mmCIF file of C-alpha atoms and ligand atoms in Angstrom:
data_model
loop_
_atom_site.group_PDB
_atom_site.id
_atom_site.type_symbol
_atom_site.label_atom_id
_atom_site.label_comp_id
_atom_site.label_asym_id
_atom_site.label_seq_id
_atom_site.Cartn_x
_atom_site.Cartn_y
_atom_site.Cartn_z
ATOM 1 C CA MET V 3 57.222 -39.833 -33.613
ATOM 2 C CA LYS V 4 59.822 -39.469 -36.307
ATOM 3 C CA ALA V 5 58.968 -35.791 -36.881
ATOM 4 C CA SER V 6 59.037 -34.867 -33.218
ATOM 5 C CA ILE V 7 61.850 -36.959 -31.726
ATOM 6 C CA GLY V 8 63.591 -38.292 -34.892
ATOM 7 C CA LYS V 9 63.043 -41.911 -33.854
ATOM 8 C CA SER V 10 61.034 -44.792 -35.310
ATOM 9 C CA PRO V 11 59.753 -48.047 -33.832
ATOM 10 C CA GLY V 12 61.716 -51.205 -34.711
ATOM 11 C CA LEU V 13 60.477 -54.783 -35.114
ATOM 12 C CA ALA V 14 62.815 -57.826 -35.185
ATOM 13 C CA VAL V 15 61.584 -61.045 -36.772
ATOM 14 C CA VAL V 16 63.239 -64.424 -36.192
ATOM 15 C CA SER V 17 62.510 -67.203 -38.667
ATOM 16 C CA VAL V 18 63.659 -70.796 -38.343
ATOM 17 C CA GLY V 19 63.433 -73.216 -41.206
ATOM 18 C CA LYS V 20 61.647 -73.135 -44.512
ATOM 19 C CA ARG V 21 57.926 -73.505 -43.810
ATOM 20 C CA ARG V 22 56.112 -71.880 -46.652
ATOM 21 C CA ASP V 23 53.182 -70.590 -44.537
ATOM 22 C CA SER V 24 55.574 -69.014 -41.990
ATOM 23 C CA HIS V 25 57.515 -67.273 -44.754
ATOM 24 C CA THR V 26 54.278 -65.936 -46.236
ATOM 25 C CA PHE V 27 53.208 -64.550 -42.816
ATOM 26 C CA ILE V 28 56.599 -62.951 -42.281
ATOM 27 C CA ARG V 29 56.558 -61.360 -45.721
ATOM 28 C CA ILE V 30 53.140 -59.813 -44.987
ATOM 29 C CA LYS V 31 54.305 -58.512 -41.566
ATOM 30 C CA LEU V 32 57.493 -56.939 -42.981
ATOM 31 C CA LYS V 33 55.591 -55.237 -45.831
ATOM 32 C CA ALA V 34 53.050 -53.802 -43.416
ATOM 33 C CA CYS V 35 55.854 -52.431 -41.203
ATOM 34 C CA ASP V 36 57.524 -50.867 -44.228
ATOM 35 C CA GLU V 37 54.248 -49.167 -45.252
ATOM 36 C CA VAL V 38 53.868 -47.410 -41.858
ATOM 37 C CA GLY V 39 57.521 -46.580 -41.191
ATOM 38 C CA ILE V 40 58.423 -49.285 -38.666
ATOM 39 C CA ALA V 41 62.065 -50.380 -39.160
ATOM 40 C CA THR V 42 62.522 -54.136 -39.489
ATOM 41 C CA LEU V 43 65.359 -56.556 -38.792
ATOM 42 C CA ILE V 44 65.132 -60.128 -39.890
ATOM 43 C CA GLU V 45 67.257 -63.091 -38.767
ATOM 44 C CA GLU V 46 66.789 -66.321 -40.678
ATOM 45 C CA LEU V 47 68.133 -69.483 -39.088
ATOM 46 C CA PRO V 48 68.398 -72.886 -40.745
ATOM 47 C CA GLU V 49 65.934 -75.697 -39.856
ATOM 48 C CA ASN V 50 68.727 -77.557 -38.035
ATOM 49 C CA CYS V 51 69.950 -74.607 -35.886
ATOM 50 C CA THR V 52 70.653 -75.252 -32.215
ATOM 51 C CA GLU V 53 68.649 -73.925 -29.312
ATOM 52 C CA HIS V 54 71.764 -72.052 -28.218
ATOM 53 C CA GLN V 55 71.984 -70.249 -31.573
ATOM 54 C CA LEU V 56 68.330 -69.237 -31.419
ATOM 55 C CA LEU V 57 68.574 -68.077 -27.812
ATOM 56 C CA ASN V 58 71.643 -65.975 -28.763
ATOM 57 C CA VAL V 59 69.725 -64.263 -31.564
ATOM 58 C CA VAL V 60 66.814 -63.445 -29.226
ATOM 59 C CA SER V 61 69.213 -62.211 -26.560
ATOM 60 C CA GLY V 62 70.865 -59.839 -29.125
ATOM 61 C CA PHE V 63 67.462 -58.372 -30.014
ATOM 62 C CA ASN V 64 66.557 -58.113 -26.293
ATOM 63 C CA GLU V 65 69.670 -55.956 -25.811
ATOM 64 C CA ASN V 66 69.298 -53.896 -29.021
ATOM 65 C CA PRO V 67 67.864 -50.416 -28.301
ATOM 66 C CA LEU V 68 66.668 -50.080 -31.914
ATOM 67 C CA VAL V 69 64.355 -53.087 -31.420
ATOM 68 C CA HIS V 70 61.012 -52.489 -29.644
ATOM 69 C CA GLY V 71 59.250 -55.675 -30.732
ATOM 70 C CA ILE V 72 60.498 -59.253 -31.171
ATOM 71 C CA ILE V 73 58.651 -62.010 -33.009
ATOM 72 C CA VAL V 74 59.854 -65.607 -33.133
ATOM 73 C CA GLN V 75 57.661 -66.999 -35.864
ATOM 74 C CA LEU V 76 55.913 -70.212 -34.720
ATOM 75 C CA PRO V 77 55.755 -73.144 -35.010
ATOM 76 C CA LEU V 78 59.439 -73.947 -34.403
ATOM 77 C CA PRO V 79 61.075 -77.190 -35.593
ATOM 78 C CA GLN V 80 60.418 -80.137 -33.209
ATOM 79 C CA HIS V 81 63.930 -80.279 -31.718
ATOM 80 C CA LEU V 82 63.615 -76.716 -30.291
ATOM 81 C CA ASP V 83 61.866 -76.132 -26.936
ATOM 82 C CA GLU V 84 59.191 -73.581 -27.888
ATOM 83 C CA GLU V 85 58.399 -72.672 -24.277
ATOM 84 C CA LYS V 86 62.029 -72.002 -23.502
ATOM 85 C CA ILE V 87 62.315 -69.724 -26.541
ATOM 86 C CA ILE V 88 59.130 -67.801 -25.713
ATOM 87 C CA ASP V 89 60.367 -67.364 -22.147
ATOM 88 C CA SER V 90 63.626 -65.858 -23.462
ATOM 89 C CA VAL V 91 61.919 -62.906 -25.222
ATOM 90 C CA SER V 92 61.959 -59.809 -23.019
ATOM 91 C CA PRO V 93 58.376 -59.246 -21.789
ATOM 92 C CA GLU V 94 58.872 -55.526 -22.641
ATOM 93 C CA LYS V 95 59.446 -56.469 -26.326
ATOM 94 C CA ASP V 96 56.984 -59.374 -26.509
ATOM 95 C CA VAL V 97 54.669 -57.815 -29.166
ATOM 96 C CA ASP V 98 53.132 -61.281 -29.765
ATOM 97 C CA GLY V 99 51.982 -61.345 -26.119
ATOM 98 C CA PHE V 100 53.026 -65.011 -25.757
ATOM 99 C CA HIS V 101 55.403 -64.599 -22.781
ATOM 100 C CA PRO V 102 53.903 -66.206 -19.643
ATOM 101 C CA LEU V 103 54.129 -62.882 -17.821
ATOM 102 C CA ASN V 104 51.938 -61.213 -20.438
ATOM 103 C CA MET V 105 49.619 -64.175 -20.905
ATOM 104 C CA GLY V 106 49.344 -64.629 -17.107
ATOM 105 C CA ASN V 107 48.453 -60.996 -16.606
ATOM 106 C CA LEU V 108 45.872 -61.256 -19.411
ATOM 107 C CA ALA V 109 44.290 -64.161 -17.511
ATOM 108 C CA MET V 110 44.007 -62.402 -14.154
ATOM 109 C CA ARG V 111 41.497 -59.697 -13.401
ATOM 110 C CA GLY V 112 42.965 -56.458 -12.052
ATOM 111 C CA ARG V 113 46.253 -57.011 -13.862
ATOM 112 C CA GLU V 114 47.386 -55.466 -17.191
ATOM 113 C CA PRO V 115 49.561 -57.301 -19.701
ATOM 114 C CA LEU V 116 52.118 -55.164 -21.535
ATOM 115 C CA PHE V 117 50.894 -56.747 -24.810
ATOM 116 C CA ILE V 118 47.793 -58.641 -25.912
ATOM 117 C CA PRO V 119 48.209 -61.277 -28.660
ATOM 118 C CA CYS V 120 47.474 -59.664 -32.037
ATOM 119 C CA ALA V 121 44.767 -62.023 -33.356
ATOM 120 C CA SER V 122 42.782 -61.714 -30.048
ATOM 121 C CA LYS V 123 43.174 -57.943 -29.949
ATOM 122 C CA GLY V 124 42.040 -57.798 -33.579
ATOM 123 C CA CYS V 125 39.021 -59.889 -32.765
ATOM 124 C CA ILE V 126 37.816 -57.494 -30.028
ATOM 125 C CA GLU V 127 38.634 -54.426 -32.156
ATOM 126 C CA LEU V 128 36.487 -55.854 -34.966
ATOM 127 C CA LEU V 129 33.538 -56.541 -32.621
ATOM 128 C CA LEU V 130 33.740 -53.089 -31.021
ATOM 129 C CA ARG V 131 34.077 -51.247 -34.333
ATOM 130 C CA SER V 132 31.154 -53.279 -35.757
ATOM 131 C CA GLY V 133 28.941 -52.176 -32.864
ATOM 132 C CA VAL V 134 28.659 -55.718 -31.460
ATOM 133 C CA GLU V 135 28.009 -55.684 -27.718
ATOM 134 C CA ILE V 136 30.302 -58.211 -25.965
ATOM 135 C CA MET V 137 29.228 -57.841 -22.320
ATOM 136 C CA GLY V 138 26.867 -60.658 -21.293
ATOM 137 C CA LYS V 139 26.944 -62.326 -24.719
ATOM 138 C CA LYS V 140 27.400 -66.072 -25.187
ATOM 139 C CA VAL V 141 30.642 -66.692 -27.111
ATOM 140 C CA ALA V 142 31.970 -70.034 -28.387
ATOM 141 C CA VAL V 143 35.670 -70.095 -29.054
ATOM 142 C CA ILE V 144 36.621 -73.130 -31.100
ATOM 143 C CA GLY V 145 40.278 -74.019 -30.408
ATOM 144 C CA ARG V 146 42.570 -73.352 -27.463
ATOM 145 C CA SER V 147 45.996 -72.630 -29.026
ATOM 146 C CA LYS V 148 48.325 -70.195 -27.293
ATOM 147 C CA ILE V 149 48.397 -68.045 -30.461
ATOM 148 C CA VAL V 150 44.634 -67.536 -30.884
ATOM 149 C CA GLY V 151 42.123 -69.684 -28.977
ATOM 150 C CA LEU V 152 43.416 -69.325 -25.411
ATOM 151 C CA PRO V 153 44.151 -65.577 -25.409
ATOM 152 C CA THR V 154 40.904 -64.851 -27.278
ATOM 153 C CA SER V 155 38.903 -66.711 -24.619
ATOM 154 C CA LEU V 156 40.738 -64.798 -21.871
ATOM 155 C CA LEU V 157 40.281 -61.395 -23.531
ATOM 156 C CA LEU V 158 36.595 -61.986 -24.244
ATOM 157 C CA GLN V 159 36.141 -62.798 -20.520
ATOM 158 C CA ARG V 160 37.830 -59.559 -19.642
ATOM 159 C CA HIS V 161 35.119 -57.895 -21.784
ATOM 160 C CA HIS V 162 32.501 -59.773 -19.681
ATOM 161 C CA ALA V 163 31.329 -62.312 -22.278
ATOM 162 C CA THR V 164 30.257 -65.784 -21.172
ATOM 163 C CA VAL V 165 32.864 -67.897 -22.943
ATOM 164 C CA SER V 166 32.673 -71.605 -23.886
ATOM 165 C CA THR V 167 35.832 -73.245 -25.175
ATOM 166 C CA VAL V 168 35.285 -76.002 -27.754
ATOM 167 C CA HIS V 169 38.160 -78.348 -28.523
ATOM 168 C CA ALA V 170 38.995 -81.777 -29.870
ATOM 169 C CA PHE V 171 37.575 -83.535 -26.796
ATOM 170 C CA THR V 172 34.314 -81.592 -26.665
ATOM 171 C CA THR V 173 31.263 -83.799 -27.142
ATOM 172 C CA ASN V 174 28.602 -82.314 -29.392
ATOM 173 C CA PRO V 175 30.472 -79.083 -30.203
ATOM 174 C CA GLU V 176 27.627 -77.978 -32.497
ATOM 175 C CA LYS V 177 25.233 -77.912 -29.515
ATOM 176 C CA ILE V 178 27.468 -75.306 -27.853
ATOM 177 C CA THR V 179 28.147 -73.244 -31.001
ATOM 178 C CA ARG V 180 24.412 -73.175 -31.911
ATOM 179 C CA GLU V 181 23.708 -71.293 -28.660
ATOM 180 C CA ALA V 182 26.420 -68.699 -29.205
ATOM 181 C CA ASP V 183 25.789 -65.084 -30.204
ATOM 182 C CA ILE V 184 29.459 -64.838 -31.290
ATOM 183 C CA VAL V 185 31.546 -67.726 -32.686
ATOM 184 C CA VAL V 186 35.328 -67.509 -33.001
ATOM 185 C CA SER V 187 37.017 -70.385 -34.823
ATOM 186 C CA ASP V 188 40.683 -71.288 -34.966
ATOM 187 C CA VAL V 189 40.879 -74.992 -35.584
ATOM 188 C CA GLY V 190 42.796 -75.442 -38.803
ATOM 189 C CA ILE V 191 40.277 -77.800 -40.442
ATOM 190 C CA PRO V 192 38.596 -76.391 -43.566
ATOM 191 C CA ASN V 193 34.797 -76.101 -43.447
ATOM 192 C CA ILE V 194 34.469 -77.921 -40.085
ATOM 193 C CA VAL V 195 31.928 -75.362 -38.905
ATOM 194 C CA ARG V 196 28.746 -75.921 -40.936
ATOM 195 C CA GLY V 197 25.739 -73.640 -41.339
ATOM 196 C CA ASN V 198 23.731 -75.811 -38.901
ATOM 197 C CA TRP V 199 26.333 -75.215 -36.169
ATOM 198 C CA LEU V 200 25.388 -71.556 -36.063
ATOM 199 C CA LYS V 201 22.569 -69.574 -34.442
ATOM 200 C CA PRO V 202 20.573 -67.358 -36.781
ATOM 201 C CA GLY V 203 21.910 -63.791 -36.570
ATOM 202 C CA ALA V 204 25.204 -64.817 -34.949
ATOM 203 C CA PHE V 205 28.443 -62.922 -35.535
ATOM 204 C CA VAL V 206 31.217 -65.227 -36.798
ATOM 205 C CA ILE V 207 35.005 -64.568 -36.791
ATOM 206 C CA ASP V 208 36.850 -67.159 -38.810
ATOM 207 C CA MET V 209 40.522 -67.234 -37.802
ATOM 208 C CA GLY V 210 41.328 -70.392 -39.796
ATOM 209 C CA THR V 211 43.874 -70.236 -42.611
ATOM 210 C CA ASN V 212 43.800 -73.586 -44.331
ATOM 211 C CA ARG V 213 45.456 -74.370 -47.597
ATOM 212 C CA ILE V 214 43.376 -76.640 -49.836
ATOM 213 C CA LYS V 215 44.101 -78.097 -53.246
ATOM 214 C CA ASP V 216 42.516 -76.167 -56.106
ATOM 215 C CA PRO V 217 43.676 -77.171 -59.589
ATOM 216 C CA SER V 218 41.854 -74.154 -61.066
ATOM 217 C CA SER V 219 44.006 -71.653 -59.179
ATOM 218 C CA ARG V 220 47.398 -70.382 -60.415
ATOM 219 C CA ASN V 221 49.552 -72.137 -57.768
ATOM 220 C CA GLY V 222 47.339 -75.248 -57.381
ATOM 221 C CA TYR V 223 45.886 -74.308 -53.978
ATOM 222 C CA ARG V 224 43.762 -71.734 -52.283
ATOM 223 C CA VAL V 225 43.334 -70.539 -48.673
ATOM 224 C CA THR V 226 40.076 -71.143 -46.916
ATOM 225 C CA GLY V 227 38.757 -70.742 -43.360
ATOM 226 C CA ASP V 228 37.319 -73.153 -40.757
ATOM 227 C CA VAL V 229 33.771 -72.102 -41.461
ATOM 228 C CA CYS V 230 31.717 -73.201 -44.462
ATOM 229 C CA PHE V 231 31.219 -69.626 -45.747
ATOM 230 C CA LYS V 232 28.503 -70.472 -48.258
ATOM 231 C CA GLU V 233 26.308 -72.121 -45.682
ATOM 232 C CA ALA V 234 27.109 -69.639 -42.910
ATOM 233 C CA THR V 235 26.132 -66.573 -44.905
ATOM 234 C CA LYS V 236 22.575 -67.966 -45.135
ATOM 235 C CA VAL V 237 22.303 -68.083 -41.323
ATOM 236 C CA VAL V 238 24.436 -65.453 -39.608
ATOM 237 C CA SER V 239 24.268 -61.649 -39.505
ATOM 238 C CA ALA V 240 27.997 -61.224 -40.264
ATOM 239 C CA ILE V 241 31.061 -63.337 -40.956
ATOM 240 C CA THR V 242 34.714 -62.521 -41.685
ATOM 241 C CA PRO V 243 35.887 -63.956 -45.004
ATOM 242 C CA VAL V 244 39.108 -65.955 -45.484
ATOM 243 C CA PRO V 245 41.374 -64.587 -46.859
ATOM 244 C CA GLY V 246 40.956 -60.874 -46.251
ATOM 245 C CA GLY V 247 38.986 -60.878 -42.987
ATOM 246 C CA ILE V 248 40.679 -61.065 -39.629
ATOM 247 C CA GLY V 249 44.173 -61.492 -41.153
ATOM 248 C CA PRO V 250 44.782 -57.824 -42.092
ATOM 249 C CA ILE V 251 43.360 -56.698 -38.723
ATOM 250 C CA THR V 252 45.765 -58.994 -36.900
ATOM 251 C CA ILE V 253 48.661 -57.437 -38.763
ATOM 252 C CA SER V 254 47.410 -53.964 -37.805
ATOM 253 C CA MET V 255 47.457 -55.042 -34.155
ATOM 254 C CA LEU V 256 51.083 -56.111 -34.500
ATOM 255 C CA LEU V 257 51.917 -52.628 -35.796
ATOM 256 C CA SER V 258 49.924 -51.113 -32.947
ATOM 257 C CA ASN V 259 51.721 -53.271 -30.322
ATOM 258 C CA THR V 260 55.115 -52.307 -31.812
ATOM 259 C CA LEU V 261 54.266 -48.644 -31.772
ATOM 260 C CA ASP V 262 53.023 -48.895 -28.138
ATOM 261 C CA SER V 263 56.283 -50.566 -27.198
ATOM 262 C CA ALA V 264 58.376 -47.820 -28.857
ATOM 263 C CA LYS V 265 56.312 -45.163 -27.130
ATOM 264 C CA ARG V 266 56.989 -46.829 -23.781
ATOM 265 C CA ALA V 267 60.702 -47.022 -24.545
ATOM 266 C CA PHE V 268 60.949 -43.386 -25.632
ATOM 267 C CA ILE V 269 58.471 -42.148 -22.993
ATOM 268 C CA PHE V 270 56.592 -40.665 -25.942
ATOM 269 C CA PRO V 271 52.937 -39.613 -25.319
HETATM 270 N N1 GUN U 20 52.446 -68.301 -36.195
HETATM 271 C C1 GUN U 20 51.153 -68.128 -36.608
HETATM 272 N N2 GUN U 20 50.711 -66.941 -36.114
HETATM 273 C C2 GUN U 20 51.711 -66.385 -35.414
HETATM 274 C C3 GUN U 20 51.821 -65.185 -34.663
HETATM 275 O O1 GUN U 20 50.922 -64.363 -34.551
HETATM 276 N N3 GUN U 20 53.049 -64.963 -34.084
HETATM 277 C C4 GUN U 20 54.050 -65.845 -34.180
HETATM 278 N N4 GUN U 20 55.180 -65.547 -33.555
HETATM 279 N N5 GUN U 20 53.981 -66.999 -34.848
HETATM 280 C C5 GUN U 20 52.793 -67.248 -35.490
#
């Protein structure tokens, strides 16, 4: 794109507050953009910023022609209305795919969202590239967050899987997961999914990123998934490790969404 029209895609990131995990995610995203030639803009607002300030920042990025993708890193501090902020991002720059217009179009057959949430898109990409048939398969998605669980369930249904959603109020979740050919987990509880929750030969995508204390590691903690990896590897045919599994693929999908957005803006093939 740069060689032929002299333009590059641009991604704007909005960060509010000092959450360590959010800052880590943002750092990874910015580095990945840098590596592929996507320009980045970052706006850091204090924890106690007003909704008005945040809306102004988003509005500035909506109007900025150098920006093709906007990310407001979630979660936001309690006093800010997350829904209102997500609604304020232009659907044409919503590379997270969280705007109700994009999420709604993802949910409805025959409609096409402008963007699909990155973790869900990464999940499908991983299954397809690994030669795992999705159509007609039983899938258990554990979790129903707007960032991962909900869009992943919707996207898997678009690929004709039979999807069961497991959540905090599900009775006997292990009965459902044990029948699934594919299990996707995004709960945020380390090792909640045990080996005996899984069907022999299943394909497992672990989206959990949980920080647990580990005195033997340099910074006193380590990151682990939702699935008990040691037990699962004895049962399943494949599982994504944490860290290093679905995370890097999710970042790639963000780059891909940003490039798609710039192509649309520049009417570039
Ligand atoms: N917080 C955790 N994951 C994400 C993500 O993919 N996008 C945004 N905006 N916030 C997040």
